[in-house]
Amino acid sequence: MLHYADYIPEKKKSVRLIPLPDIAIEAFRNWKEKQDQDKKALGKKWGAENELLEKYPGLIFTTSTGMSYLPVNAEDECERIKNIVNKQESLMTKKEGREAEMLEVTPHSFRHTFVTRCVRSGMGPATVGKISGHSTQKMTEYYTHLEQGYVKDEYERYDKKYGKES
C-alpha cells in the first residue's frame, strides 16, 4: 500500500505529496515508538534544550535526549559507514590482489540513487520529476545515473521488439 506525506518546504511552489512505501511507514512507526520510550524515560528533561520542538512538536528525527538530528549528523553517519566499508574493501583488495573500489556516500547521494531507481523501474521522467520536486526535466536527467550495462540491456530489449521491423 502506498502512503503519502505532505512536504512543506521553504518555497511555496515546492509543496508536494511524497509517496512512501509500507517499509518507510514501518520505519517511521518504529522510530516513533523508540522516541516515545525515550520521552517516557527522561520525562520533562527530554527535549528541554531543543527550541525546535516548540515550533515543531511532532518533530520526527530526534536523539534519545530530544535534540534534533541535523544535516551534519547525517553526514557524520554516512562518513562513519563509508569508513567501515572502505576499510574492509582495502583489506579485501590486498588479499585478492586487485584495485580498491572505494565507496563514496553522502546524504545527497541517496537522492541520486532514488531518482535513478525510479527511472530504471520504468517510471516516466515527468512522474520522477514531480515526486522529486524537480522544476525541469533537465534536473531529473542530472540526477539519473544509468550504467552502460543497463543502457545496453534496454537497447537489446528494444531491438528484440522492434529490430526486425523495416
Coordinates of N, CA and C in Angstrom, one line a residue:
M1 N 0.8 -1.2 0.0 CA 0.0 0.0 0.0 C 0.9 1.2 0.0
L2 N 0.5 2.2 -0.7 CA 1.3 3.5 -0.8 C 0.7 4.5 0.1
H3 N 1.5 5.2 0.8 CA 1.1 6.3 1.7 C 1.7 7.6 1.1
Y4 N 1.2 8.7 1.6 CA 1.7 10.0 1.1 C 2.0 10.9 2.3
A5 N 3.1 11.6 2.2 CA 3.5 12.6 3.3 C 3.4 14.0 2.7
D6 N 2.9 14.9 3.4 CA 3.0 16.3 3.0 C 4.4 16.8 3.1
Y7 N 4.9 17.4 2.1 CA 6.2 18.1 2.2 C 6.0 19.6 2.1
I8 N 6.3 20.3 3.1 CA 6.1 21.7 3.2 C 7.5 22.4 3.2
P9 N 8.1 22.7 2.1 CA 9.4 23.3 2.0 C 9.4 24.9 2.3
E10 N 10.5 25.5 2.2 CA 10.6 26.9 2.3 C 9.9 27.6 1.2
K11 N 10.0 27.1 0.0 CA 9.4 27.7 -1.2 C 8.0 27.1 -1.4
K12 N 7.0 28.0 -1.5 CA 5.6 27.5 -1.6 C 5.4 26.7 -2.9
K13 N 6.1 27.0 -4.0 CA 5.9 26.3 -5.2 C 6.4 24.9 -5.2
S14 N 7.2 24.6 -4.1 CA 7.8 23.2 -4.0 C 6.9 22.3 -3.1
V15 N 5.8 22.8 -2.6 CA 4.9 22.0 -1.8 C 4.4 20.8 -2.7
R16 N 4.5 19.6 -2.1 CA 4.0 18.4 -2.8 C 3.8 17.2 -1.9
L17 N 3.1 16.2 -2.4 CA 2.9 15.0 -1.7 C 4.0 14.0 -2.1
I18 N 4.6 13.4 -1.1 CA 5.7 12.4 -1.4 C 5.2 11.0 -1.1
P19 N 5.2 10.1 -2.1 CA 4.8 8.8 -1.9 C 5.8 8.0 -1.0
L20 N 5.2 7.3 0.0 CA 6.1 6.5 0.9 C 5.6 5.0 0.9
P21 N 6.4 4.1 0.6 CA 6.0 2.6 0.7 C 5.8 2.2 2.1
D22 N 5.2 1.0 2.3 CA 4.9 0.5 3.6 C 6.2 0.4 4.4
I23 N 7.3 0.0 3.8 CA 8.6 -0.2 4.6 C 9.0 1.1 5.2
A24 N 8.8 2.2 4.5 CA 9.1 3.6 5.1 C 8.2 3.9 6.3
I25 N 6.9 3.6 6.1 CA 5.9 3.9 7.2 C 6.3 3.1 8.4
E26 N 6.6 1.8 8.2 CA 7.0 0.9 9.3 C 8.2 1.5 10.0
A27 N 9.2 2.0 9.2 CA 10.4 2.5 9.8 C 10.1 3.8 10.7
F28 N 9.2 4.6 10.2 CA 8.8 5.8 10.9 C 8.0 5.4 12.2
R29 N 7.2 4.4 12.1 CA 6.5 3.9 13.3 C 7.4 3.4 14.4
N30 N 8.4 2.6 13.9 CA 9.4 2.1 14.8 C 10.2 3.2 15.5
W31 N 10.6 4.2 14.7 CA 11.3 5.3 15.2 C 10.5 6.1 16.3
K32 N 9.2 6.2 15.9 CA 8.3 6.9 16.9 C 8.1 6.2 18.2
E33 N 8.1 4.8 18.1 CA 8.0 4.0 19.3 C 9.2 4.2 20.2
K34 N 10.4 4.2 19.5 CA 11.6 4.5 20.3 C 11.6 5.9 20.9
Q35 N 11.2 6.8 20.1 CA 11.1 8.2 20.6 C 10.2 8.3 21.8
D36 N 9.1 7.7 21.7 CA 8.1 7.7 22.9 C 8.7 7.0 24.1
Q37 N 9.5 6.0 23.9 CA 10.2 5.3 25.0 C 11.2 6.3 25.7
D38 N 11.9 7.0 24.8 CA 12.9 7.9 25.3 C 12.3 9.1 26.0
K39 N 11.1 9.6 25.5 CA 10.4 10.6 26.2 C 9.9 10.2 27.6
K40 N 9.4 8.9 27.6 CA 8.9 8.4 28.9 C 10.1 8.2 29.9
A41 N 11.2 7.8 29.4 CA 12.4 7.5 30.3 C 12.9 8.8 30.9
L42 N 12.9 9.9 30.1 CA 13.5 11.2 30.5 C 12.5 12.2 31.1
G43 N 11.2 11.9 30.8 CA 10.2 12.8 31.3 C 10.4 14.2 30.8
K44 N 10.3 15.2 31.7 CA 10.4 16.6 31.2 C 11.8 17.0 30.7
K45 N 12.8 16.2 31.0 CA 14.1 16.5 30.6 C 14.3 16.3 29.1
W46 N 13.4 15.4 28.5 CA 13.5 15.0 27.1 C 13.2 16.3 26.3
G47 N 14.1 16.7 25.4 CA 13.9 17.8 24.5 C 13.8 19.2 25.2
A48 N 14.2 19.3 26.5 CA 14.1 20.5 27.2 C 15.0 21.6 26.6
E49 N 16.1 21.2 26.0 CA 17.0 22.2 25.4 C 16.8 22.3 23.9
N50 N 15.8 21.7 23.3 CA 15.6 21.8 21.9 C 14.5 22.8 21.5
E51 N 14.9 24.0 21.1 CA 13.9 25.0 20.8 C 13.0 24.7 19.6
L52 N 13.5 23.8 18.7 CA 12.7 23.4 17.5 C 11.4 22.7 17.9
L53 N 11.5 22.0 19.1 CA 10.3 21.3 19.5 C 9.1 22.2 19.8
E54 N 9.4 23.4 20.2 CA 8.3 24.3 20.4 C 7.5 24.7 19.1
K55 N 8.3 24.9 18.1 CA 7.7 25.2 16.8 C 7.2 24.0 16.1
Y56 N 7.9 22.8 16.3 CA 7.5 21.6 15.6 C 7.4 20.5 16.6
P57 N 6.3 20.4 17.4 CA 6.2 19.4 18.4 C 6.2 18.0 17.9
G58 N 5.8 17.8 16.6 CA 5.8 16.4 16.1 C 7.1 16.1 15.4
L59 N 8.2 16.8 15.7 CA 9.5 16.5 15.1 C 9.9 15.0 15.1
I60 N 10.2 14.5 14.0 CA 10.5 13.0 14.0 C 11.9 12.7 14.3
F61 N 12.9 13.4 13.7 CA 14.3 13.0 13.9 C 14.9 13.6 15.1
T62 N 14.8 13.0 16.2 CA 15.4 13.5 17.4 C 16.3 12.4 18.0
T63 N 17.3 12.8 18.9 CA 18.2 11.9 19.6 C 17.4 11.3 20.8
S64 N 18.1 10.5 21.5 CA 17.4 9.9 22.7 C 17.2 10.9 23.8
T65 N 17.9 12.0 23.7 CA 17.7 13.1 24.7 C 16.7 14.2 24.2
G66 N 16.2 14.0 23.0 CA 15.3 15.0 22.4 C 15.9 16.1 21.6
M67 N 17.2 16.0 21.3 CA 17.8 17.0 20.5 C 17.5 16.7 19.0
S68 N 17.6 17.7 18.1 CA 17.3 17.4 16.7 C 18.5 16.8 16.0
Y69 N 18.2 15.9 15.1 CA 19.2 15.4 14.2 C 19.3 16.5 13.1
L70 N 20.5 16.9 12.8 CA 20.8 18.0 11.9 C 21.5 17.4 10.6
P71 N 21.5 18.1 9.5 CA 22.2 17.6 8.4 C 23.6 17.1 8.7
V72 N 24.3 17.7 9.5 CA 25.7 17.3 9.9 C 25.7 15.9 10.5
N73 N 24.6 15.6 11.2 CA 24.5 14.2 11.8 C 24.4 13.2 10.7
A74 N 23.6 13.4 9.7 CA 23.5 12.5 8.6 C 24.9 12.4 7.9
E75 N 25.5 13.5 7.7 CA 26.8 13.5 7.0 C 27.8 12.7 7.8
D76 N 27.8 12.9 9.1 CA 28.7 12.1 10.0 C 28.5 10.6 9.9
E77 N 27.2 10.2 9.9 CA 26.8 8.8 9.9 C 27.2 8.2 8.5
C78 N 27.0 8.9 7.5 CA 27.5 8.5 6.1 C 29.0 8.3 6.1
E79 N 29.7 9.2 6.7 CA 31.2 9.1 6.8 C 31.6 7.9 7.6
R80 N 30.9 7.7 8.7 CA 31.3 6.5 9.6 C 31.1 5.2 8.8
I81 N 29.9 5.1 8.1 CA 29.6 3.9 7.4 C 30.6 3.7 6.2
K82 N 30.9 4.8 5.5 CA 31.8 4.8 4.4 C 33.2 4.3 4.9
N83 N 33.7 4.8 6.0 CA 35.0 4.4 6.5 C 35.0 2.9 6.9
I84 N 34.0 2.4 7.4 CA 33.9 1.0 7.8 C 34.0 0.1 6.5
V85 N 33.2 0.5 5.5 CA 33.1 -0.3 4.3 C 34.4 -0.2 3.5
N86 N 35.0 1.0 3.4 CA 36.3 1.2 2.7 C 37.4 0.5 3.4
K87 N 37.4 0.5 4.7 CA 38.5 -0.3 5.4 C 38.4 -1.7 5.0
Q88 N 37.2 -2.3 5.0 CA 37.0 -3.7 4.6 C 37.5 -3.9 3.2
E89 N 37.1 -3.0 2.3 CA 37.5 -3.1 0.9 C 39.0 -3.0 0.7
S90 N 39.7 -2.2 1.5 CA 41.1 -2.2 1.4 C 41.8 -3.5 1.8
L91 N 41.2 -4.1 2.9 CA 41.7 -5.4 3.3 C 41.5 -6.5 2.3
M92 N 40.3 -6.5 1.7 CA 40.0 -7.5 0.7 C 40.8 -7.3 -0.6
T93 N 41.1 -6.1 -1.0 CA 41.9 -5.8 -2.2 C 43.3 -6.3 -2.1
K94 N 43.8 -6.2 -0.9 CA 45.2 -6.7 -0.6 C 45.2 -8.2 -0.7
K95 N 44.2 -8.9 -0.1 CA 44.1 -10.3 -0.2 C 43.9 -10.8 -1.6
E96 N 43.1 -10.1 -2.4 CA 42.7 -10.6 -3.7 C 43.6 -10.0 -4.8
G97 N 44.5 -9.1 -4.4 CA 45.4 -8.5 -5.4 C 44.7 -7.7 -6.5
R98 N 43.7 -7.0 -6.1 CA 43.0 -6.1 -7.1 C 43.0 -4.7 -6.7
E99 N 42.5 -3.9 -7.5 CA 42.4 -2.4 -7.2 C 41.1 -2.2 -6.4
A100 N 41.3 -1.3 -5.4 CA 40.2 -1.0 -4.5 C 39.1 -0.2 -5.2
E101 N 37.8 -0.5 -4.9 CA 36.7 0.3 -5.3 C 36.1 0.9 -4.1
M102 N 36.6 2.1 -3.8 CA 36.2 2.8 -2.6 C 34.8 3.4 -2.8
L103 N 34.0 3.3 -1.7 CA 32.6 3.8 -1.6 C 32.7 5.3 -1.3
E104 N 31.8 6.0 -2.0 CA 31.7 7.5 -1.8 C 30.2 7.7 -1.5
V105 N 29.9 8.0 -0.3 CA 28.5 8.2 0.0 C 28.2 9.5 0.9
T106 N 27.2 10.2 0.5 CA 26.8 11.4 1.2 C 25.3 11.3 1.4
P107 N 24.7 12.1 2.2 CA 23.2 12.0 2.3 C 22.6 12.4 1.0
H108 N 23.2 13.3 0.2 CA 22.6 13.7 -1.1 C 22.7 12.5 -2.1
S109 N 23.6 11.6 -2.0 CA 23.7 10.5 -2.9 C 22.5 9.6 -2.9
F110 N 21.8 9.6 -1.8 CA 20.5 8.8 -1.7 C 19.5 9.4 -2.6
R111 N 19.5 10.7 -2.8 CA 18.5 11.3 -3.7 C 18.8 10.9 -5.2
H112 N 20.1 10.9 -5.5 CA 20.5 10.5 -6.9 C 20.1 9.0 -7.1
T113 N 20.4 8.2 -6.1 CA 20.0 6.7 -6.2 C 18.5 6.5 -6.4
F114 N 17.7 7.3 -5.6 CA 16.3 7.2 -5.7 C 15.8 7.5 -7.1
V115 N 16.3 8.6 -7.6 CA 15.8 9.1 -9.0 C 16.3 8.0 -10.0
T116 N 17.5 7.5 -9.9 CA 18.0 6.5 -10.9 C 17.1 5.3 -10.8
R117 N 16.8 4.8 -9.6 CA 16.0 3.6 -9.5 C 14.6 3.8 -10.0
C118 N 14.0 5.0 -9.8 CA 12.7 5.3 -10.4 C 12.7 5.2 -11.9
V119 N 13.7 5.8 -12.5 CA 13.8 5.7 -14.0 C 14.1 4.3 -14.4
R120 N 14.9 3.5 -13.8 CA 15.2 2.2 -14.1 C 14.0 1.3 -14.0
S121 N 13.1 1.6 -13.1 CA 11.9 0.8 -12.9 C 10.9 1.0 -14.0
G122 N 11.1 2.0 -14.8 CA 10.2 2.3 -15.9 C 9.3 3.5 -15.7
M123 N 9.5 4.2 -14.6 CA 8.7 5.4 -14.2 C 9.1 6.5 -15.2
G124 N 8.1 7.2 -15.7 CA 8.3 8.2 -16.7 C 9.0 9.4 -16.0
P125 N 9.8 10.1 -16.8 CA 10.6 11.3 -16.3 C 9.7 12.4 -15.7
A126 N 8.5 12.6 -16.2 CA 7.7 13.6 -15.7 C 7.2 13.3 -14.3
T127 N 6.9 12.0 -14.1 CA 6.5 11.5 -12.7 C 7.6 11.5 -11.8
V128 N 8.8 11.1 -12.2 CA 10.0 11.1 -11.3 C 10.3 12.6 -10.9
G129 N 10.2 13.5 -11.9 CA 10.5 14.9 -11.6 C 9.5 15.5 -10.6
K130 N 8.2 15.1 -10.8 CA 7.2 15.6 -9.9 C 7.4 15.1 -8.4
I131 N 7.7 13.8 -8.3 CA 8.0 13.2 -6.9 C 9.2 13.9 -6.3
S132 N 10.2 14.1 -7.1 CA 11.5 14.6 -6.6 C 11.5 16.1 -6.4
G133 N 10.5 16.8 -7.0 CA 10.4 18.2 -6.8 C 11.3 19.0 -7.8
H134 N 11.6 18.3 -8.9 CA 12.4 19.0 -9.9 C 11.5 19.9 -10.8
S135 N 12.0 21.1 -11.1 CA 11.2 22.0 -11.9 C 11.4 21.8 -13.3
T136 N 12.5 21.1 -13.7 CA 12.7 20.8 -15.1 C 13.1 19.4 -15.3
Q137 N 12.9 18.9 -16.6 CA 13.3 17.5 -16.9 C 14.8 17.4 -16.9
K138 N 15.5 18.5 -17.2 CA 16.9 18.5 -17.2 C 17.5 18.2 -15.9
M139 N 16.8 18.7 -14.8 CA 17.3 18.4 -13.4 C 17.1 17.0 -13.1
T140 N 16.0 16.4 -13.6 CA 15.8 14.9 -13.3 C 16.8 14.1 -14.1
E141 N 17.2 14.5 -15.3 CA 18.2 13.9 -16.0 C 19.6 14.0 -15.3
Y142 N 19.8 15.1 -14.7 CA 21.1 15.3 -13.9 C 21.2 14.3 -12.8
Y143 N 20.1 14.0 -12.2 CA 20.1 13.1 -11.0 C 20.1 11.6 -11.4
T144 N 19.9 11.4 -12.7 CA 19.8 10.0 -13.2 C 21.1 9.5 -13.7
H145 N 21.6 8.3 -13.1 CA 22.9 7.8 -13.5 C 22.6 6.3 -14.0
L146 N 22.7 6.2 -15.3 CA 22.4 4.8 -15.8 C 23.8 4.2 -16.3
E147 N 24.0 3.0 -15.8 CA 25.3 2.3 -16.1 C 25.2 1.8 -17.6
Q148 N 26.3 1.7 -18.2 CA 26.4 1.2 -19.6 C 25.7 -0.1 -19.8
G149 N 25.8 -1.0 -18.8 CA 25.2 -2.3 -18.9 C 23.7 -2.2 -19.0
Y150 N 23.1 -1.3 -18.2 CA 21.7 -1.1 -18.2 C 21.2 -0.5 -19.5
V151 N 22.0 0.5 -20.1 CA 21.6 1.1 -21.3 C 21.7 0.0 -22.4
K152 N 22.7 -0.9 -22.4 CA 22.8 -2.0 -23.4 C 21.6 -2.9 -23.3
D153 N 21.3 -3.3 -22.1 CA 20.1 -4.2 -21.9 C 18.8 -3.6 -22.4
E154 N 18.6 -2.3 -22.1 CA 17.4 -1.6 -22.6 C 17.4 -1.6 -24.1
Y155 N 18.5 -1.3 -24.7 CA 18.6 -1.3 -26.2 C 18.3 -2.7 -26.7
E156 N 18.8 -3.7 -26.2 CA 18.6 -5.1 -26.7 C 17.1 -5.4 -26.5
R157 N 16.5 -5.0 -25.5 CA 15.0 -5.2 -25.3 C 14.3 -4.5 -26.4
Y158 N 14.6 -3.3 -26.7 CA 14.0 -2.6 -27.8 C 14.2 -3.3 -29.1
D159 N 15.5 -3.7 -29.4 CA 15.9 -4.3 -30.6 C 15.1 -5.6 -30.8
K160 N 14.9 -6.4 -29.8 CA 14.2 -7.6 -29.8 C 12.7 -7.4 -30.2
K161 N 12.2 -6.3 -29.8 CA 10.8 -6.0 -30.0 C 10.6 -5.3 -31.4
Y162 N 11.5 -4.4 -31.8 CA 11.3 -3.6 -33.0 C 12.4 -3.8 -34.0
G163 N 13.5 -4.5 -33.7 CA 14.6 -4.6 -34.6 C 14.3 -5.2 -36.0
K164 N 13.4 -6.1 -36.1 CA 13.1 -6.7 -37.3 C 12.2 -5.9 -38.2
E165 N 11.5 -4.9 -37.7 CA 10.7 -4.0 -38.5 C 11.5 -3.2 -39.4
S166 N 11.0 -3.0 -40.7 CA 11.7 -2.2 -41.6 C 10.7 -1.5 -42.5

